[in-house]
Amino acid sequence: MNSSNYDPIRMWNSGLQMAALNYQTPDKSMQLNEAVFMQNGKSGYVLKPQYMFDDNYNPYEKPLELQNYNPVILTVRVIGARNLKKSLKGIVSPSIEIEIIGVDYDCRKCLTRVVHDNGLNPVWSSETFVFNITCPELALIRFLVCHLDTFDDSSFVGHSTLPITCLRPGYRSVQLKNEFSEELDLSTLLIHLDIRRAKDNNIKTSVEMLKHLSENLSKMIADSEKCGNETEVKRFK
């Protein structure tokens, strides 16, 4: 027997109210547990979103109707980091794994390029990732910083795991933590977040399409007037 942990996210997303974990084990499962209860200041239960009480709710199949959901489009731009250190001596060659953890159809993982031999102030100025999240109330974002050696073997440097509902748009300094979710002194990521409601984005797209069609129609009317084609002008109007 060992003290490893199972993935509690799948349990919570299925409606389970309590998951027992080995707190002495500094693994990903405990880091996720720590993040989930950041939503209420670690002061008790986290309420389920209303759609979990719907008979048609299924964490493994994306819903066809999104009336009771609040999907978001999250854009993450990784800009840089500072003071990245590994457990053993040596210079860090960092890469950042960005993972969305939630219901099955929201889960996704992306990876930045490796910045070789720079743990002091690595820069990823153009690394941008877009995530479509159907159930933000059940989703976490995890930044995992790893060191890649010359053999492409990775080792843990630090992580930060946060609830999607706790994110705020704009430039953000993200505090990195160790395996026990204890803060690492001066180790941070600099990122930029853009968070939009998917429904609002669809409306914006529709407005832009209508604007484009209106501009094309105005141009066609102007061209017809120049040619003296009154029949076409009347038809367009």
CSV table of C-alpha atoms in Angstrom, one decimal:
chain,number,residue,atom,x,y,z
A,1,MET,CA,0.0,0.0,0.0
A,2,ASN,CA,1.0,3.6,-0.6
A,3,SER,CA,-0.3,7.1,0.1
A,4,SER,CA,-1.1,8.1,-3.5
A,5,ASN,CA,-4.3,9.9,-4.3
A,6,TYR,CA,-7.0,9.5,-6.9
A,7,ASP,CA,-8.3,12.3,-9.0
A,8,PRO,CA,-11.0,14.1,-6.9
A,9,ILE,CA,-12.2,16.3,-9.8
A,10,ARG,CA,-14.1,13.5,-11.5
A,11,MET,CA,-15.8,12.7,-8.2
A,12,TRP,CA,-16.9,16.3,-7.6
A,13,ASN,CA,-18.0,16.8,-11.2
A,14,SER,CA,-20.3,13.8,-10.8
A,15,GLY,CA,-22.0,15.3,-7.8
A,16,LEU,CA,-20.0,13.7,-4.9
A,17,GLN,CA,-20.1,16.0,-1.8
A,18,MET,CA,-16.9,14.8,-0.1
A,19,ALA,CA,-13.6,13.3,-1.3
A,20,ALA,CA,-11.1,11.8,1.2
A,21,LEU,CA,-7.4,12.4,0.3
A,22,ASN,CA,-4.0,11.8,1.8
A,23,TYR,CA,-2.9,15.2,2.9
A,24,GLN,CA,0.6,14.1,3.5
A,25,THR,CA,1.1,13.3,-0.2
A,26,PRO,CA,2.3,16.4,-2.2
A,27,ASP,CA,0.8,15.3,-5.5
A,28,LYS,CA,-1.4,16.9,-8.2
A,29,SER,CA,-4.6,15.6,-6.6
A,30,MET,CA,-3.8,17.5,-3.4
A,31,GLN,CA,-2.9,20.6,-5.4
A,32,LEU,CA,-6.3,20.5,-7.2
A,33,ASN,CA,-8.0,20.0,-3.8
A,34,GLU,CA,-6.2,23.1,-2.5
A,35,ALA,CA,-7.3,25.1,-5.5
A,36,VAL,CA,-11.0,24.1,-5.5
A,37,PHE,CA,-11.5,25.5,-1.9
A,38,MET,CA,-9.8,28.8,-2.7
A,39,GLN,CA,-13.2,29.8,-4.1
A,40,ASN,CA,-14.7,30.3,-0.6
A,41,GLY,CA,-11.5,31.2,1.3
A,42,LYS,CA,-11.1,27.6,2.5
A,43,SER,CA,-14.0,28.1,4.9
A,44,GLY,CA,-16.3,25.2,4.1
A,45,TYR,CA,-18.3,23.7,1.3
A,46,VAL,CA,-18.3,25.0,-2.3
A,47,LEU,CA,-21.8,25.2,-3.7
A,48,LYS,CA,-22.7,23.3,-6.8
A,49,PRO,CA,-23.7,25.3,-9.9
A,50,GLN,CA,-27.4,25.1,-10.6
A,51,TYR,CA,-27.1,23.1,-13.8
A,52,MET,CA,-25.7,20.1,-11.8
A,53,PHE,CA,-29.3,19.6,-10.5
A,54,ASP,CA,-30.6,19.3,-14.1
A,55,ASP,CA,-31.6,15.7,-15.0
A,56,ASN,CA,-29.7,16.1,-18.3
A,57,TYR,CA,-26.4,17.1,-16.7
A,58,ASN,CA,-23.6,14.8,-17.7
A,59,PRO,CA,-19.9,15.7,-17.0
A,60,TYR,CA,-18.8,13.4,-19.8
A,61,GLU,CA,-21.0,14.7,-22.7
A,62,LYS,CA,-21.2,18.4,-23.7
A,63,PRO,CA,-24.8,19.7,-23.4
A,64,LEU,CA,-26.6,20.6,-26.6
A,65,GLU,CA,-28.5,23.4,-24.9
A,66,LEU,CA,-26.5,26.0,-23.0
A,67,GLN,CA,-29.3,28.1,-21.6
A,68,ASN,CA,-28.4,27.3,-17.9
A,69,TYR,CA,-24.7,27.5,-18.5
A,70,ASN,CA,-22.3,30.4,-18.5
A,71,PRO,CA,-19.5,29.4,-21.0
A,72,VAL,CA,-16.5,31.6,-21.3
A,73,ILE,CA,-13.6,32.1,-23.7
A,74,LEU,CA,-10.3,32.4,-21.8
A,75,THR,CA,-7.3,33.8,-23.6
A,76,VAL,CA,-4.0,33.3,-21.7
A,77,ARG,CA,-0.8,35.1,-22.8
A,78,VAL,CA,2.4,34.0,-21.1
A,79,ILE,CA,4.8,36.9,-20.9
A,80,GLY,CA,7.6,35.9,-18.6
A,81,ALA,CA,8.7,34.6,-15.2
A,82,ARG,CA,11.3,35.3,-12.6
A,83,ASN,CA,13.4,33.6,-10.0
A,84,LEU,CA,12.7,30.0,-11.1
A,85,LYS,CA,14.8,27.5,-9.2
A,86,LYS,CA,15.0,23.7,-9.2
A,87,SER,CA,15.7,21.4,-6.2
A,88,LEU,CA,19.1,20.5,-7.4
A,89,LYS,CA,21.9,23.0,-8.3
A,90,GLY,CA,22.1,24.3,-11.8
A,91,ILE,CA,20.4,26.7,-14.2
A,92,VAL,CA,16.8,26.2,-15.1
A,93,SER,CA,15.6,25.8,-18.7
A,94,PRO,CA,11.9,26.4,-18.1
A,95,SER,CA,8.8,25.5,-20.0
A,96,ILE,CA,5.2,26.1,-18.8
A,97,GLU,CA,2.4,23.7,-19.2
A,98,ILE,CA,-1.1,25.3,-19.1
A,99,GLU,CA,-3.9,22.9,-18.3
A,100,ILE,CA,-7.7,23.4,-18.0
A,101,ILE,CA,-9.1,20.8,-15.6
A,102,GLY,CA,-12.8,20.3,-15.3
A,103,VAL,CA,-15.5,18.3,-17.0
A,104,ASP,CA,-14.2,16.1,-19.7
A,105,TYR,CA,-15.2,18.3,-22.6
A,106,ASP,CA,-13.4,21.3,-21.1
A,107,CYS,CA,-10.1,19.6,-20.4
A,108,ARG,CA,-7.2,20.8,-22.5
A,109,LYS,CA,-3.4,21.1,-22.1
A,110,CYS,CA,-0.9,23.4,-23.9
A,111,LEU,CA,2.8,23.8,-23.6
A,112,THR,CA,5.1,26.8,-24.2
A,113,ARG,CA,8.5,26.6,-25.8
A,114,VAL,CA,11.6,26.0,-23.7
A,115,VAL,CA,13.7,29.0,-22.7
A,116,HIS,CA,17.2,27.5,-22.4
A,117,ASP,CA,19.4,28.4,-19.5
A,118,ASN,CA,17.4,31.2,-18.0
A,119,GLY,CA,15.6,30.8,-14.7
A,120,LEU,CA,16.2,34.3,-13.6
A,121,ASN,CA,13.9,36.2,-16.1
A,122,PRO,CA,12.7,34.0,-19.0
A,123,VAL,CA,10.4,35.6,-21.5
A,124,TRP,CA,7.6,34.2,-23.7
A,125,SER,CA,6.3,37.3,-25.2
A,126,SER,CA,4.2,35.7,-28.0
A,127,GLU,CA,2.9,32.5,-26.3
A,128,THR,CA,-0.9,32.8,-26.5
A,129,PHE,CA,-3.5,30.1,-25.8
A,130,VAL,CA,-7.3,30.2,-26.2
A,131,PHE,CA,-9.6,27.9,-24.2
A,132,ASN,CA,-13.4,27.5,-24.6
A,133,ILE,CA,-14.8,26.5,-21.2
A,134,THR,CA,-18.4,25.4,-21.0
A,135,CYS,CA,-18.5,24.9,-17.2
A,136,PRO,CA,-16.2,27.6,-15.7
A,137,GLU,CA,-17.7,26.9,-12.2
A,138,LEU,CA,-16.2,23.4,-12.3
A,139,ALA,CA,-12.9,24.3,-14.0
A,140,LEU,CA,-9.4,25.0,-12.8
A,141,ILE,CA,-6.4,26.4,-14.6
A,142,ARG,CA,-3.0,24.9,-13.7
A,143,PHE,CA,0.3,26.5,-14.5
A,144,LEU,CA,3.0,23.9,-14.2
A,145,VAL,CA,6.6,25.1,-14.6
A,146,CYS,CA,9.1,22.3,-15.5
A,147,HIS,CA,12.8,22.2,-16.2
A,148,LEU,CA,13.8,20.3,-19.3
A,149,ASP,CA,17.3,19.0,-19.5
A,150,THR,CA,19.4,18.1,-22.5
A,151,PHE,CA,17.6,14.7,-22.7
A,152,ASP,CA,14.2,16.3,-22.7
A,153,ASP,CA,13.5,14.9,-19.2
A,154,SER,CA,11.3,17.2,-17.2
A,155,SER,CA,11.5,18.0,-13.5
A,156,PHE,CA,9.1,20.0,-11.3
A,157,VAL,CA,9.9,23.6,-10.6
A,158,GLY,CA,6.7,25.1,-9.4
A,159,HIS,CA,2.9,25.3,-10.0
A,160,SER,CA,-0.1,27.5,-9.5
A,161,THR,CA,-3.6,26.1,-9.7
A,162,LEU,CA,-6.5,28.5,-9.6
A,163,PRO,CA,-10.3,28.3,-10.0
A,164,ILE,CA,-11.5,29.8,-13.3
A,165,THR,CA,-14.2,31.8,-11.3
A,166,CYS,CA,-11.4,33.5,-9.3
A,167,LEU,CA,-9.6,34.8,-12.4
A,168,ARG,CA,-9.7,38.5,-13.3
A,169,PRO,CA,-8.8,40.0,-16.7
A,170,GLY,CA,-5.7,42.0,-17.4
A,171,TYR,CA,-2.0,41.7,-16.5
A,172,ARG,CA,-1.5,39.3,-13.5
A,173,SER,CA,1.5,38.2,-11.4
A,174,VAL,CA,0.9,34.6,-10.5
A,175,GLN,CA,2.6,33.3,-7.4
A,176,LEU,CA,4.2,29.9,-7.9
A,177,LYS,CA,4.1,27.2,-5.2
A,178,ASN,CA,5.9,24.0,-4.4
A,179,GLU,CA,4.5,20.4,-4.3
A,180,PHE,CA,2.9,21.1,-0.9
A,181,SER,CA,1.2,24.3,-2.3
A,182,GLU,CA,3.5,26.5,-0.2
A,183,GLU,CA,4.6,29.7,-1.8
A,184,LEU,CA,8.0,29.8,-3.4
A,185,ASP,CA,9.9,33.0,-2.5
A,186,LEU,CA,9.9,35.6,-5.3
A,187,SER,CA,9.0,32.9,-7.9
A,188,THR,CA,6.2,34.3,-10.1
A,189,LEU,CA,4.7,34.2,-13.6
A,190,LEU,CA,3.6,37.3,-15.6
A,191,ILE,CA,0.6,36.6,-17.7
A,192,HIS,CA,-2.2,38.5,-19.4
A,193,LEU,CA,-5.8,37.2,-19.2
A,194,ASP,CA,-8.8,38.0,-21.4
A,195,ILE,CA,-12.1,36.5,-20.2
A,196,ARG,CA,-15.2,36.8,-22.3
A,197,ARG,CA,-18.6,35.2,-22.0
A,198,ALA,CA,-19.1,33.0,-25.0
A,199,LYS,CA,-22.6,34.3,-25.5
A,200,ASP,CA,-21.4,37.9,-25.6
A,201,ASN,CA,-18.7,36.9,-28.1
A,202,ASN,CA,-21.4,35.3,-30.4
A,203,ILE,CA,-23.4,38.6,-30.3
A,204,LYS,CA,-20.3,40.6,-31.1
A,205,THR,CA,-19.5,38.3,-34.1
A,206,SER,CA,-23.1,38.7,-35.3
A,207,VAL,CA,-22.9,42.5,-35.0
A,208,GLU,CA,-19.6,42.5,-36.9
A,209,MET,CA,-21.1,40.3,-39.7
A,210,LEU,CA,-24.1,42.7,-40.0
A,211,LYS,CA,-21.8,45.7,-40.1
A,212,HIS,CA,-19.8,44.0,-42.9
A,213,LEU,CA,-22.9,43.2,-44.9
A,214,SER,CA,-24.2,46.7,-44.5
A,215,GLU,CA,-20.9,48.2,-45.8
A,216,ASN,CA,-21.0,45.9,-48.8
A,217,LEU,CA,-24.6,46.8,-49.5
A,218,SER,CA,-23.8,50.5,-49.3
A,219,LYS,CA,-20.9,50.0,-51.7
A,220,MET,CA,-23.2,48.1,-54.2
A,221,ILE,CA,-25.8,50.9,-54.0
A,222,ALA,CA,-23.1,53.6,-54.6
A,223,ASP,CA,-21.7,51.6,-57.6
A,224,SER,CA,-25.2,51.2,-59.1
A,225,GLU,CA,-25.9,55.0,-58.7
A,226,LYS,CA,-22.6,55.8,-60.5
A,227,CYS,CA,-23.7,53.6,-63.4
A,228,GLY,CA,-27.1,55.1,-63.5
A,229,ASN,CA,-28.8,51.8,-62.9
A,230,GLU,CA,-31.9,53.0,-61.0
A,231,THR,CA,-33.5,49.5,-61.1
A,232,GLU,CA,-30.7,48.0,-59.2
A,233,VAL,CA,-30.6,50.9,-56.7
A,234,LYS,CA,-34.3,50.4,-55.9
A,235,ARG,CA,-33.8,46.7,-55.5
A,236,PHE,CA,-31.0,47.1,-53.0
A,237,LYS,CA,-33.0,49.7,-51.0
